[in-house]
PDB file of C-alpha atoms in Angstrom:
ATOM      1  CA  MET A  24     127.686  16.512  94.368  1.00 78.00           C
ATOM      2  CA  ASP A  25     129.538  19.799  94.051  1.00 86.00           C
ATOM      3  CA  LEU A  26     133.026  19.297  95.485  1.00 93.00           C
ATOM      4  CA  GLY A  27     133.821  22.995  95.363  1.00 92.00           C
ATOM      5  CA  LEU A  28     137.018  22.498  93.377  1.00 96.00           C
ATOM      6  CA  THR A  29     136.203  24.759  90.432  1.00 95.00           C
ATOM      7  CA  GLY A  30     139.062  27.198  89.978  1.00 96.00           C
ATOM      8  CA  ARG A  31     141.255  25.597  92.642  1.00 97.00           C
ATOM      9  CA  ARG A  32     144.930  25.014  91.866  1.00 98.00           C
ATOM     10  CA  PHE A  33     146.797  21.829  92.743  1.00 98.00           C
ATOM     11  CA  MET A  34     150.187  20.225  92.352  1.00 98.00           C
ATOM     12  CA  VAL A  35     150.495  16.515  91.649  1.00 98.00           C
ATOM     13  CA  VAL A  36     153.888  14.832  91.996  1.00 97.00           C
ATOM     14  CA  GLY A  37     154.317  11.640  89.996  1.00 93.00           C
ATOM     15  CA  ALA A  38     153.388  10.404  86.542  1.00 89.00           C
ATOM     16  CA  GLY A  39     152.347   6.792  87.137  1.00 90.00           C
ATOM     17  CA  GLY A  40     148.907   5.278  86.801  1.00 92.00           C
ATOM     18  CA  ILE A  41     147.473   6.777  89.977  1.00 94.00           C
ATOM     19  CA  ALA A  42     148.960  10.240  89.336  1.00 95.00           C
ATOM     20  CA  SER A  43     147.541  10.193  85.816  1.00 95.00           C
ATOM     21  CA  ALA A  44     144.112   9.234  87.133  1.00 96.00           C
ATOM     22  CA  VAL A  45     144.283  11.999  89.767  1.00 97.00           C
ATOM     23  CA  CYS A  46     145.031  14.597  87.093  1.00 97.00           C
ATOM     24  CA  ALA A  47     142.106  13.338  85.012  1.00 96.00           C
ATOM     25  CA  SER A  48     139.791  13.424  88.027  1.00 97.00           C
ATOM     26  CA  LEU A  49     140.826  16.983  88.893  1.00 97.00           C
ATOM     27  CA  ALA A  50     140.346  18.076  85.286  1.00 96.00           C
ATOM     28  CA  GLY A  51     136.814  16.709  85.514  1.00 95.00           C
ATOM     29  CA  GLU A  52     136.204  19.023  88.468  1.00 95.00           C
ATOM     30  CA  ALA A  53     137.204  22.087  86.402  1.00 93.00           C
ATOM     31  CA  VAL A  54     140.187  23.022  88.530  1.00 96.00           C
ATOM     32  CA  GLY A  55     141.818  26.276  87.559  1.00 96.00           C
ATOM     33  CA  GLY A  56     145.432  25.170  87.568  1.00 97.00           C
ATOM     34  CA  LEU A  57     147.475  22.000  87.648  1.00 98.00           C
ATOM     35  CA  ALA A  58     151.222  21.742  88.220  1.00 98.00           C
ATOM     36  CA  LEU A  59     152.718  18.330  87.543  1.00 97.00           C
ATOM     37  CA  GLY A  60     156.060  17.419  89.123  1.00 97.00           C
ATOM     38  CA  VAL A  61     157.829  14.572  87.327  1.00 95.00           C
ATOM     39  CA  ARG A  62     161.221  13.052  86.611  1.00 91.00           C
ATOM     40  CA  ASP A  63     160.525  12.692  82.880  1.00 93.00           C
ATOM     41  CA  LEU A  64     159.265  15.978  81.412  1.00 95.00           C
ATOM     42  CA  ALA A  65     158.171  14.385  78.131  1.00 95.00           C
ATOM     43  CA  ARG A  66     156.086  11.842  80.007  1.00 94.00           C
ATOM     44  CA  GLY A  67     154.510  14.636  82.040  1.00 95.00           C
ATOM     45  CA  GLN A  68     153.653  16.623  78.923  1.00 95.00           C
ATOM     46  CA  ASP A  69     152.045  13.543  77.412  1.00 95.00           C
ATOM     47  CA  LEU A  70     150.011  12.991  80.574  1.00 94.00           C
ATOM     48  CA  LEU A  71     148.635  16.541  80.474  1.00 94.00           C
ATOM     49  CA  ALA A  72     147.927  16.275  76.749  1.00 93.00           C
ATOM     50  CA  ARG A  73     145.653  13.295  77.444  1.00 93.00           C
ATOM     51  CA  LEU A  74     143.476  14.976  80.063  1.00 94.00           C
ATOM     52  CA  PRO A  75     139.756  14.426  79.374  1.00 89.00           C
ATOM     53  CA  ARG A  76     139.039  18.150  79.507  1.00 89.00           C
ATOM     54  CA  PRO A  77     141.227  21.262  79.524  1.00 87.00           C
ATOM     55  CA  VAL A  78     142.487  22.798  82.748  1.00 92.00           C
ATOM     56  CA  GLY A  79     142.858  26.569  83.118  1.00 90.00           C
ATOM     57  CA  THR A  80     146.645  26.613  83.435  1.00 95.00           C
ATOM     58  CA  THR A  81     149.049  23.689  83.459  1.00 96.00           C
ATOM     59  CA  VAL A  82     152.791  23.313  83.858  1.00 97.00           C
ATOM     60  CA  VAL A  83     155.203  20.382  83.985  1.00 97.00           C
ATOM     61  CA  LEU A  84     158.153  20.773  86.337  1.00 96.00           C
ATOM     62  CA  PRO A  85     161.241  18.643  86.980  1.00 93.00           C
ATOM     63  CA  CYS A  86     160.884  16.971  90.350  1.00 92.00           C
ATOM     64  CA  GLU A  87     163.748  14.657  91.266  1.00 86.00           C
ATOM     65  CA  LEU A  88     163.079  13.854  94.906  1.00 85.00           C
ATOM     66  CA  ASP A  89     166.636  13.293  96.084  1.00 80.00           C
ATOM     67  CA  ALA A  90     168.818  14.945  98.714  1.00 76.00           C
ATOM     68  CA  ARG A  91     169.524  17.869  96.382  1.00 83.00           C
ATOM     69  CA  PHE A  92     165.847  18.587  95.759  1.00 87.00           C
ATOM     70  CA  ASP A  93     164.703  22.080  96.748  1.00 94.00           C
ATOM     71  CA  ALA A  94     161.005  21.765  97.578  1.00 95.00           C
ATOM     72  CA  GLY A  95     160.583  25.486  98.155  1.00 96.00           C
ATOM     73  CA  ALA A  96     162.004  26.354  94.747  1.00 96.00           C
ATOM     74  CA  CYS A  97     159.800  23.721  93.117  1.00 96.00           C
ATOM     75  CA  LEU A  98     156.703  25.189  94.751  1.00 97.00           C
ATOM     76  CA  ASP A  99     157.770  28.700  93.781  1.00 97.00           C
ATOM     77  CA  ALA A 100     158.018  27.606  90.151  1.00 97.00           C
ATOM     78  CA  ALA A 101     154.608  25.923  90.338  1.00 98.00           C
ATOM     79  CA  GLU A 102     152.952  28.996  91.824  1.00 98.00           C
ATOM     80  CA  ASP A 103     154.655  31.315  89.352  1.00 97.00           C
ATOM     81  CA  ALA A 104     153.062  29.272  86.581  1.00 97.00           C
ATOM     82  CA  VAL A 105     149.563  28.454  87.860  1.00 97.00           C
ATOM     83  CA  GLY A 106     149.059  30.817  90.816  1.00 97.00           C
ATOM     84  CA  PRO A 107     148.891  30.172  94.574  1.00 98.00           C
ATOM     85  CA  LEU A 108     148.387  26.473  95.194  1.00 98.00           C
ATOM     86  CA  ASP A 109     145.416  25.130  97.117  1.00 98.00           C
ATOM     87  CA  GLY A 110     146.765  21.641  97.602  1.00 98.00           C
ATOM     88  CA  LEU A 111     149.213  18.877  96.865  1.00 98.00           C
ATOM     89  CA  VAL A 112     149.013  15.189  95.955  1.00 98.00           C
ATOM     90  CA  MET A 113     152.185  13.121  96.375  1.00 97.00           C
ATOM     91  CA  CYS A 114     152.132  10.001  94.180  1.00 92.00           C
ATOM     92  CA  ALA A 115     155.870   9.581  93.701  1.00 83.00           C
ATOM     93  CA  GLY A 116     157.855   6.448  94.395  1.00 77.00           C
ATOM     94  CA  ASP A 117     157.977   2.776  93.539  1.00 82.00           C
ATOM     95  CA  PRO A 118     159.803   0.945  96.343  1.00 86.00           C
ATOM     96  CA  ALA A 119     161.897  -2.079  95.449  1.00 85.00           C
ATOM     97  CA  TRP A 120     160.394  -5.490  96.222  1.00 83.00           C
ATOM     98  CA  GLY A 121     162.166  -8.158  98.206  1.00 85.00           C
ATOM     99  CA  ASP A 122     162.538  -9.711 101.605  1.00 88.00           C
ATOM    100  CA  LEU A 123     164.722  -7.920 104.157  1.00 91.00           C
ATOM    101  CA  TRP A 124     167.830  -9.906 103.206  1.00 91.00           C
ATOM    102  CA  GLU A 125     167.242  -9.304  99.485  1.00 91.00           C
ATOM    103  CA  VAL A 126     166.924  -5.514  99.346  1.00 91.00           C
ATOM    104  CA  SER A 127     170.063  -3.379  99.371  1.00 94.00           C
ATOM    105  CA  ASP A 128     170.991  -0.159 101.118  1.00 95.00           C
ATOM    106  CA  ARG A 129     170.603   1.516  97.737  1.00 94.00           C
ATOM    107  CA  ASP A 130     167.023   0.242  97.534  1.00 93.00           C
ATOM    108  CA  TRP A 131     166.296   1.630 101.012  1.00 92.00           C
ATOM    109  CA  ASP A 132     167.961   4.964 100.260  1.00 93.00           C
ATOM    110  CA  ALA A 133     166.014   5.371  97.011  1.00 91.00           C
ATOM    111  CA  ALA A 134     162.622   4.712  98.604  1.00 91.00           C
ATOM    112  CA  LEU A 135     163.195   6.635 101.809  1.00 92.00           C
ATOM    113  CA  GLY A 136     164.741   9.546  99.944  1.00 89.00           C
ATOM    114  CA  SER A 137     162.081   9.943  97.271  1.00 89.00           C
ATOM    115  CA  MET A 138     158.789   8.642  98.609  1.00 91.00           C
ATOM    116  CA  LEU A 139     159.162   9.457 102.309  1.00 94.00           C
ATOM    117  CA  LEU A 140     161.649  12.320 102.655  1.00 94.00           C
ATOM    118  CA  GLY A 141     160.499  13.779  99.342  1.00 93.00           C
ATOM    119  CA  SER A 142     156.968  13.973 100.715  1.00 95.00           C
ATOM    120  CA  VAL A 143     158.217  15.409 104.008  1.00 95.00           C
ATOM    121  CA  ARG A 144     160.121  18.166 102.185  1.00 95.00           C
ATOM    122  CA  MET A 145     157.136  19.077 100.015  1.00 96.00           C
ATOM    123  CA  VAL A 146     154.657  19.102 102.913  1.00 97.00           C
ATOM    124  CA  ARG A 147     157.056  21.072 105.112  1.00 96.00           C
ATOM    125  CA  ALA A 148     157.485  23.704 102.383  1.00 97.00           C
ATOM    126  CA  LEU A 149     153.807  23.974 101.414  1.00 98.00           C
ATOM    127  CA  LEU A 150     151.954  23.798 104.745  1.00 97.00           C
ATOM    128  CA  PRO A 151     152.954  27.285 105.971  1.00 97.00           C
ATOM    129  CA  ARG A 152     151.694  28.764 102.698  1.00 98.00           C
ATOM    130  CA  LEU A 153     148.367  26.940 102.928  1.00 98.00           C
ATOM    131  CA  CYS A 154     147.897  27.811 106.600  1.00 98.00           C
ATOM    132  CA  GLU A 155     148.586  31.478 105.897  1.00 97.00           C
ATOM    133  CA  ARG A 156     145.979  31.440 103.119  1.00 97.00           C
ATOM    134  CA  GLY A 157     143.416  29.758 105.355  1.00 97.00           C
ATOM    135  CA  TRP A 158     142.568  26.770 103.150  1.00 98.00           C
ATOM    136  CA  GLY A 159     144.399  23.793 101.782  1.00 98.00           C
ATOM    137  CA  ARG A 160     144.457  20.061 101.178  1.00 98.00           C
ATOM    138  CA  VAL A 161     147.338  17.590 101.125  1.00 98.00           C
ATOM    139  CA  VAL A 162     147.028  13.914 100.217  1.00 98.00           C
ATOM    140  CA  LEU A 163     149.953  11.501 100.397  1.00 97.00           C
ATOM    141  CA  VAL A 164     149.579   8.259  98.470  1.00 96.00           C
ATOM    142  CA  GLY A 165     150.941   5.394 100.531  1.00 92.00           C
ATOM    143  CA  GLY A 166     149.878   1.785 100.435  1.00 89.00           C
ATOM    144  CA  LEU A 167     148.239  -0.919 102.480  1.00 86.00           C
ATOM    145  CA  ASN A 168     151.649  -2.381 103.325  1.00 85.00           C
ATOM    146  CA  GLY A 169     152.007   0.383 105.880  1.00 84.00           C
ATOM    147  CA  ARG A 170     149.318  -1.235 108.013  1.00 84.00           C
ATOM    148  CA  LYS A 171     149.626  -4.832 106.747  1.00 79.00           C
ATOM    149  CA  PRO A 172     153.372  -5.533 106.560  1.00 78.00           C
ATOM    150  CA  ALA A 173     154.572  -8.422 104.442  1.00 76.00           C
ATOM    151  CA  GLY A 174     158.054  -9.813 103.966  1.00 72.00           C
ATOM    152  CA  GLY A 175     158.381  -9.136 100.247  1.00 79.00           C
ATOM    153  CA  SER A 176     157.290  -5.532 100.640  1.00 85.00           C
ATOM    154  CA  VAL A 177     159.332  -4.601 103.697  1.00 91.00           C
ATOM    155  CA  ILE A 178     160.515  -1.287 102.216  1.00 91.00           C
ATOM    156  CA  ALA A 179     157.038  -0.269 101.113  1.00 90.00           C
ATOM    157  CA  GLY A 180     155.700  -1.106 104.567  1.00 92.00           C
ATOM    158  CA  VAL A 181     158.178   1.167 106.320  1.00 94.00           C
ATOM    159  CA  VAL A 182     157.705   4.021 103.844  1.00 94.00           C
ATOM    160  CA  CYS A 183     153.895   3.878 103.904  1.00 93.00           C
ATOM    161  CA  ALA A 184     153.758   3.686 107.706  1.00 94.00           C
ATOM    162  CA  GLY A 185     156.033   6.727 107.769  1.00 95.00           C
ATOM    163  CA  LEU A 186     153.710   8.685 105.485  1.00 95.00           C
ATOM    164  CA  ALA A 187     150.766   7.927 107.761  1.00 95.00           C
ATOM    165  CA  SER A 188     152.790   9.045 110.767  1.00 95.00           C
ATOM    166  CA  VAL A 189     153.645  12.354 109.082  1.00 95.00           C
ATOM    167  CA  ALA A 190     150.008  13.039 108.216  1.00 96.00           C
ATOM    168  CA  THR A 191     148.839  12.274 111.739  1.00 95.00           C
ATOM    169  CA  ALA A 192     151.613  14.357 113.303  1.00 95.00           C
ATOM    170  CA  VAL A 193     150.709  17.571 111.476  1.00 96.00           C
ATOM    171  CA  ALA A 194     146.937  17.192 111.140  1.00 96.00           C
ATOM    172  CA  LYS A 195     145.921  18.874 114.400  1.00 94.00           C
ATOM    173  CA  GLN A 196     148.178  21.856 113.779  1.00 95.00           C
ATOM    174  CA  ALA A 197     146.971  22.322 110.214  1.00 97.00           C
ATOM    175  CA  ILE A 198     143.231  21.825 110.562  1.00 97.00           C
ATOM    176  CA  VAL A 199     142.772  24.971 112.659  1.00 97.00           C
ATOM    177  CA  HIS A 200     143.638  26.824 109.429  1.00 98.00           C
ATOM    178  CA  ASP A 201     141.179  24.725 107.363  1.00 98.00           C
ATOM    179  CA  VAL A 202     144.107  22.728 106.006  1.00 98.00           C
ATOM    180  CA  THR A 203     143.899  18.937 106.017  1.00 98.00           C
ATOM    181  CA  VAL A 204     146.592  16.310 105.548  1.00 98.00           C
ATOM    182  CA  ASN A 205     145.602  12.709 104.823  1.00 98.00           C
ATOM    183  CA  VAL A 206     146.962   9.491 103.388  1.00 97.00           C
ATOM    184  CA  VAL A 207     145.296   7.210 100.861  1.00 96.00           C
ATOM    185  CA  ASP A 208     146.380   3.563 100.984  1.00 93.00           C
ATOM    186  CA  PRO A 209     145.689   1.684  97.744  1.00 92.00           C
ATOM    187  CA  HIS A 210     146.386  -2.020  97.423  1.00 85.00           C
ATOM    188  CA  LEU A 211     146.994  -4.176  94.345  1.00 83.00           C
ATOM    189  CA  THR A 212     145.981  -1.468  91.905  1.00 83.00           C
ATOM    190  CA  GLN A 213     145.682  -2.046  88.161  1.00 80.00           C
ATOM    191  CA  THR A 214     148.835  -0.128  87.217  1.00 80.00           C
ATOM    192  CA  PRO A 215     152.170  -1.256  85.732  1.00 80.00           C
ATOM    193  CA  ARG A 216     153.195  -2.159  89.289  1.00 80.00           C
ATOM    194  CA  TRP A 217     150.463  -4.832  89.314  1.00 79.00           C
ATOM    195  CA  HIS A 218     152.018  -6.511  86.267  1.00 83.00           C
ATOM    196  CA  ARG A 219     155.465  -6.329  87.867  1.00 82.00           C
ATOM    197  CA  GLN A 220     154.064  -8.033  90.961  1.00 81.00           C
ATOM    198  CA  VAL A 221     152.571 -10.777  88.797  1.00 84.00           C
ATOM    199  CA  ARG A 222     155.891 -11.335  87.019  1.00 87.00           C
ATOM    200  CA  ARG A 223     157.757 -11.321  90.318  1.00 82.00           C
ATOM    201  CA  LEU A 224     155.469 -14.004  91.747  1.00 82.00           C
ATOM    202  CA  GLU A 225     155.834 -16.033  88.539  1.00 86.00           C
ATOM    203  CA  ASP A 226     159.601 -15.996  88.882  1.00 84.00           C
ATOM    204  CA  ARG A 227     159.764 -16.633  92.628  1.00 81.00           C
ATOM    205  CA  ALA A 228     157.186 -19.417  92.707  1.00 83.00           C
ATOM    206  CA  GLY A 229     157.911 -20.910  89.282  1.00 89.00           C
ATOM    207  CA  ILE A 230     154.269 -20.709  88.241  1.00 90.00           C
ATOM    208  CA  SER A 231     152.346 -19.474  85.217  1.00 87.00           C
ATOM    209  CA  THR A 232     151.063 -15.938  84.736  1.00 88.00           C
ATOM    210  CA  GLU A 233     147.509 -17.195  85.194  1.00 88.00           C
ATOM    211  CA  ASP A 234     148.367 -18.907  88.486  1.00 87.00           C
ATOM    212  CA  ALA A 235     150.289 -15.876  89.731  1.00 85.00           C
ATOM    213  CA  GLU A 236     147.350 -13.590  89.000  1.00 87.00           C
ATOM    214  CA  GLY A 237     145.048 -16.061  90.693  1.00 89.00           C
ATOM    215  CA  ARG A 238     147.115 -16.056  93.882  1.00 87.00           C
ATOM    216  CA  LEU A 239     147.152 -12.278  94.041  1.00 85.00           C
ATOM    217  CA  LEU A 240     143.440 -11.976  93.296  1.00 87.00           C
ATOM    218  CA  ALA A 241     142.683 -14.516  96.024  1.00 88.00           C
ATOM    219  CA  GLU A 242     143.864 -11.870  98.527  1.00 85.00           C
ATOM    220  CA  ILE A 243     141.180  -9.424  97.381  1.00 85.00           C
ATOM    221  CA  PRO A 244     137.591 -10.058  98.513  1.00 87.00           C
ATOM    222  CA  ARG A 245     136.470  -7.654  95.761  1.00 87.00           C
ATOM    223  CA  GLY A 246     137.803 -10.167  93.262  1.00 87.00           C
ATOM    224  CA  ARG A 247     139.798  -7.757  91.107  1.00 89.00           C
ATOM    225  CA  PRO A 248     142.563  -5.179  91.464  1.00 89.00           C
ATOM    226  CA  VAL A 249     141.588  -1.658  92.463  1.00 91.00           C
ATOM    227  CA  ARG A 250     141.213   0.642  89.461  1.00 94.00           C
ATOM    228  CA  PRO A 251     143.355   3.813  89.390  1.00 94.00           C
ATOM    229  CA  ASP A 252     140.256   5.963  88.921  1.00 96.00           C
ATOM    230  CA  GLU A 253     138.801   4.568  92.166  1.00 96.00           C
ATOM    231  CA  VAL A 254     141.899   5.723  94.026  1.00 96.00           C
ATOM    232  CA  ALA A 255     141.876   9.055  92.206  1.00 97.00           C
ATOM    233  CA  ASP A 256     138.236   9.793  92.999  1.00 97.00           C
ATOM    234  CA  THR A 257     138.894   9.107  96.684  1.00 97.00           C
ATOM    235  CA  ILE A 258     141.805  11.534  96.577  1.00 98.00           C
ATOM    236  CA  THR A 259     139.728  14.154  94.787  1.00 98.00           C
ATOM    237  CA  PHE A 260     137.066  13.923  97.475  1.00 98.00           C
ATOM    238  CA  LEU A 261     139.703  14.410 100.183  1.00 98.00           C
ATOM    239  CA  LEU A 262     140.878  17.523  98.314  1.00 98.00           C
ATOM    240  CA  SER A 263     137.418  19.025  98.427  1.00 97.00           C
ATOM    241  CA  ASP A 264     135.351  21.195 100.748  1.00 94.00           C
ATOM    242  CA  ARG A 265     133.212  18.136 101.478  1.00 95.00           C
ATOM    243  CA  ALA A 266     136.128  16.502 103.325  1.00 97.00           C
ATOM    244  CA  SER A 267     136.968  19.420 105.590  1.00 96.00           C
ATOM    245  CA  SER A 268     136.704  17.325 108.775  1.00 97.00           C
ATOM    246  CA  ILE A 269     138.773  14.385 107.564  1.00 97.00           C
ATOM    247  CA  ALA A 270     142.316  14.985 108.792  1.00 97.00           C
ATOM    248  CA  GLY A 271     145.209  12.783 109.831  1.00 96.00           C
ATOM    249  CA  SER A 272     143.441   9.745 108.389  1.00 95.00           C
ATOM    250  CA  ALA A 273     144.755   6.845 106.334  1.00 93.00           C
ATOM    251  CA  VAL A 274     141.974   5.842 103.950  1.00 94.00           C
ATOM    252  CA  ALA A 275     142.215   2.343 102.494  1.00 91.00           C
ATOM    253  CA  VAL A 276     141.128   1.758  98.890  1.00 93.00           C
ATOM    254  CA  ASP A 277     141.766  -1.949  98.819  1.00 89.00           C
ATOM    255  CA  GLY A 278     138.742  -4.085  97.955  1.00 88.00           C
ATOM    256  CA  ALA A 279     138.314  -5.045 101.652  1.00 86.00           C
ATOM    257  CA  VAL A 280     141.802  -6.544 102.015  1.00 84.00           C
ATOM    258  CA  ALA A 281     142.707  -4.684 105.224  1.00 79.00           C
ATOM    259  CA  PRO A 282     142.070  -6.759 108.348  1.00 69.00           C
ATOM    260  CA  GLY A 283     140.488  -5.472 111.551  1.00 67.00           C
ATOM    261  CA  LEU A 284     138.148  -2.595 112.290  1.00 60.00           C
ATOM    262  CA  TYR A 285     140.568   0.209 111.401  1.00 62.00           C
TER     263      TYR A 285
END
C-alpha cells in the first residue's frame, strides 16, 4: 500500500521507544525530511544514526517543553533545516505514577506542562501553517488511561484525556484544509516504561518480577505488551493520504484492553 509519504517532511518530538519507532517507520516510507525535537541532543543524534534507511534531511533540535518553550521558534528552526513541515508527532512526556494522594504538585506541573501544554503550544503554532499550505497531519500520542482511568495513573489519565479533547476540538476546523489531528492511545507498550511499571508493582505488592509481569499481562487479552513498531505503524498510517478522513479520533493500540464499543 502506497501511503503517499515519499518526500514529505515531519517533526517528531520525543526520543523514547515509541518516538524511535515512529522515526524508523517514517524512514521506511522514504520521507524527505525529519526534524527530531528532544531534551537530550546526543540521544537524538544516536536515534537518527540508527534509522534503518537514510532520510533526505534530518536535524535534531532542543525541545524542552516548559513554560519558557517557544513553539514557533522551534518550528522555524525545524523548517529552516528540513523545509516546510507536513506534519507533527508528539511523543513527549512520561507522567509520574501514583495515587492521587501520592503525586505532588511538581509531578502534576511537569506532566501538564510538557505533555499537555507542550502539545497544545506545538499544535497551536503549526496548524495555521499546515492549513495555509492545504495539507497536514498531526498525531498526539496519549494513552489508554485517558479513557480507562486508574488510581495509580491519575496524572496520565488527565493528560491523555486532555490530548483527546484538544484533537477533537480542532479537528472540524482543520479538516476543511485537508489537515487532520488525531490521538493514538497505546497501552502497556514494550518500552522502558513497561519495565518501570513492573518494578513499581513489585515494590507496591511485594511480589516477584515474574508475578508482577503476570498481573500486568493478565490485563491484556492479546497476551503480551504492545510493540513500539505496532504503535508507530498506526501513527504512520494516520500521517498518510490514506487516512484523510480520520480526524478528531482517539485510536487505541492496546491488545483489546479498552472496554466498551468505543
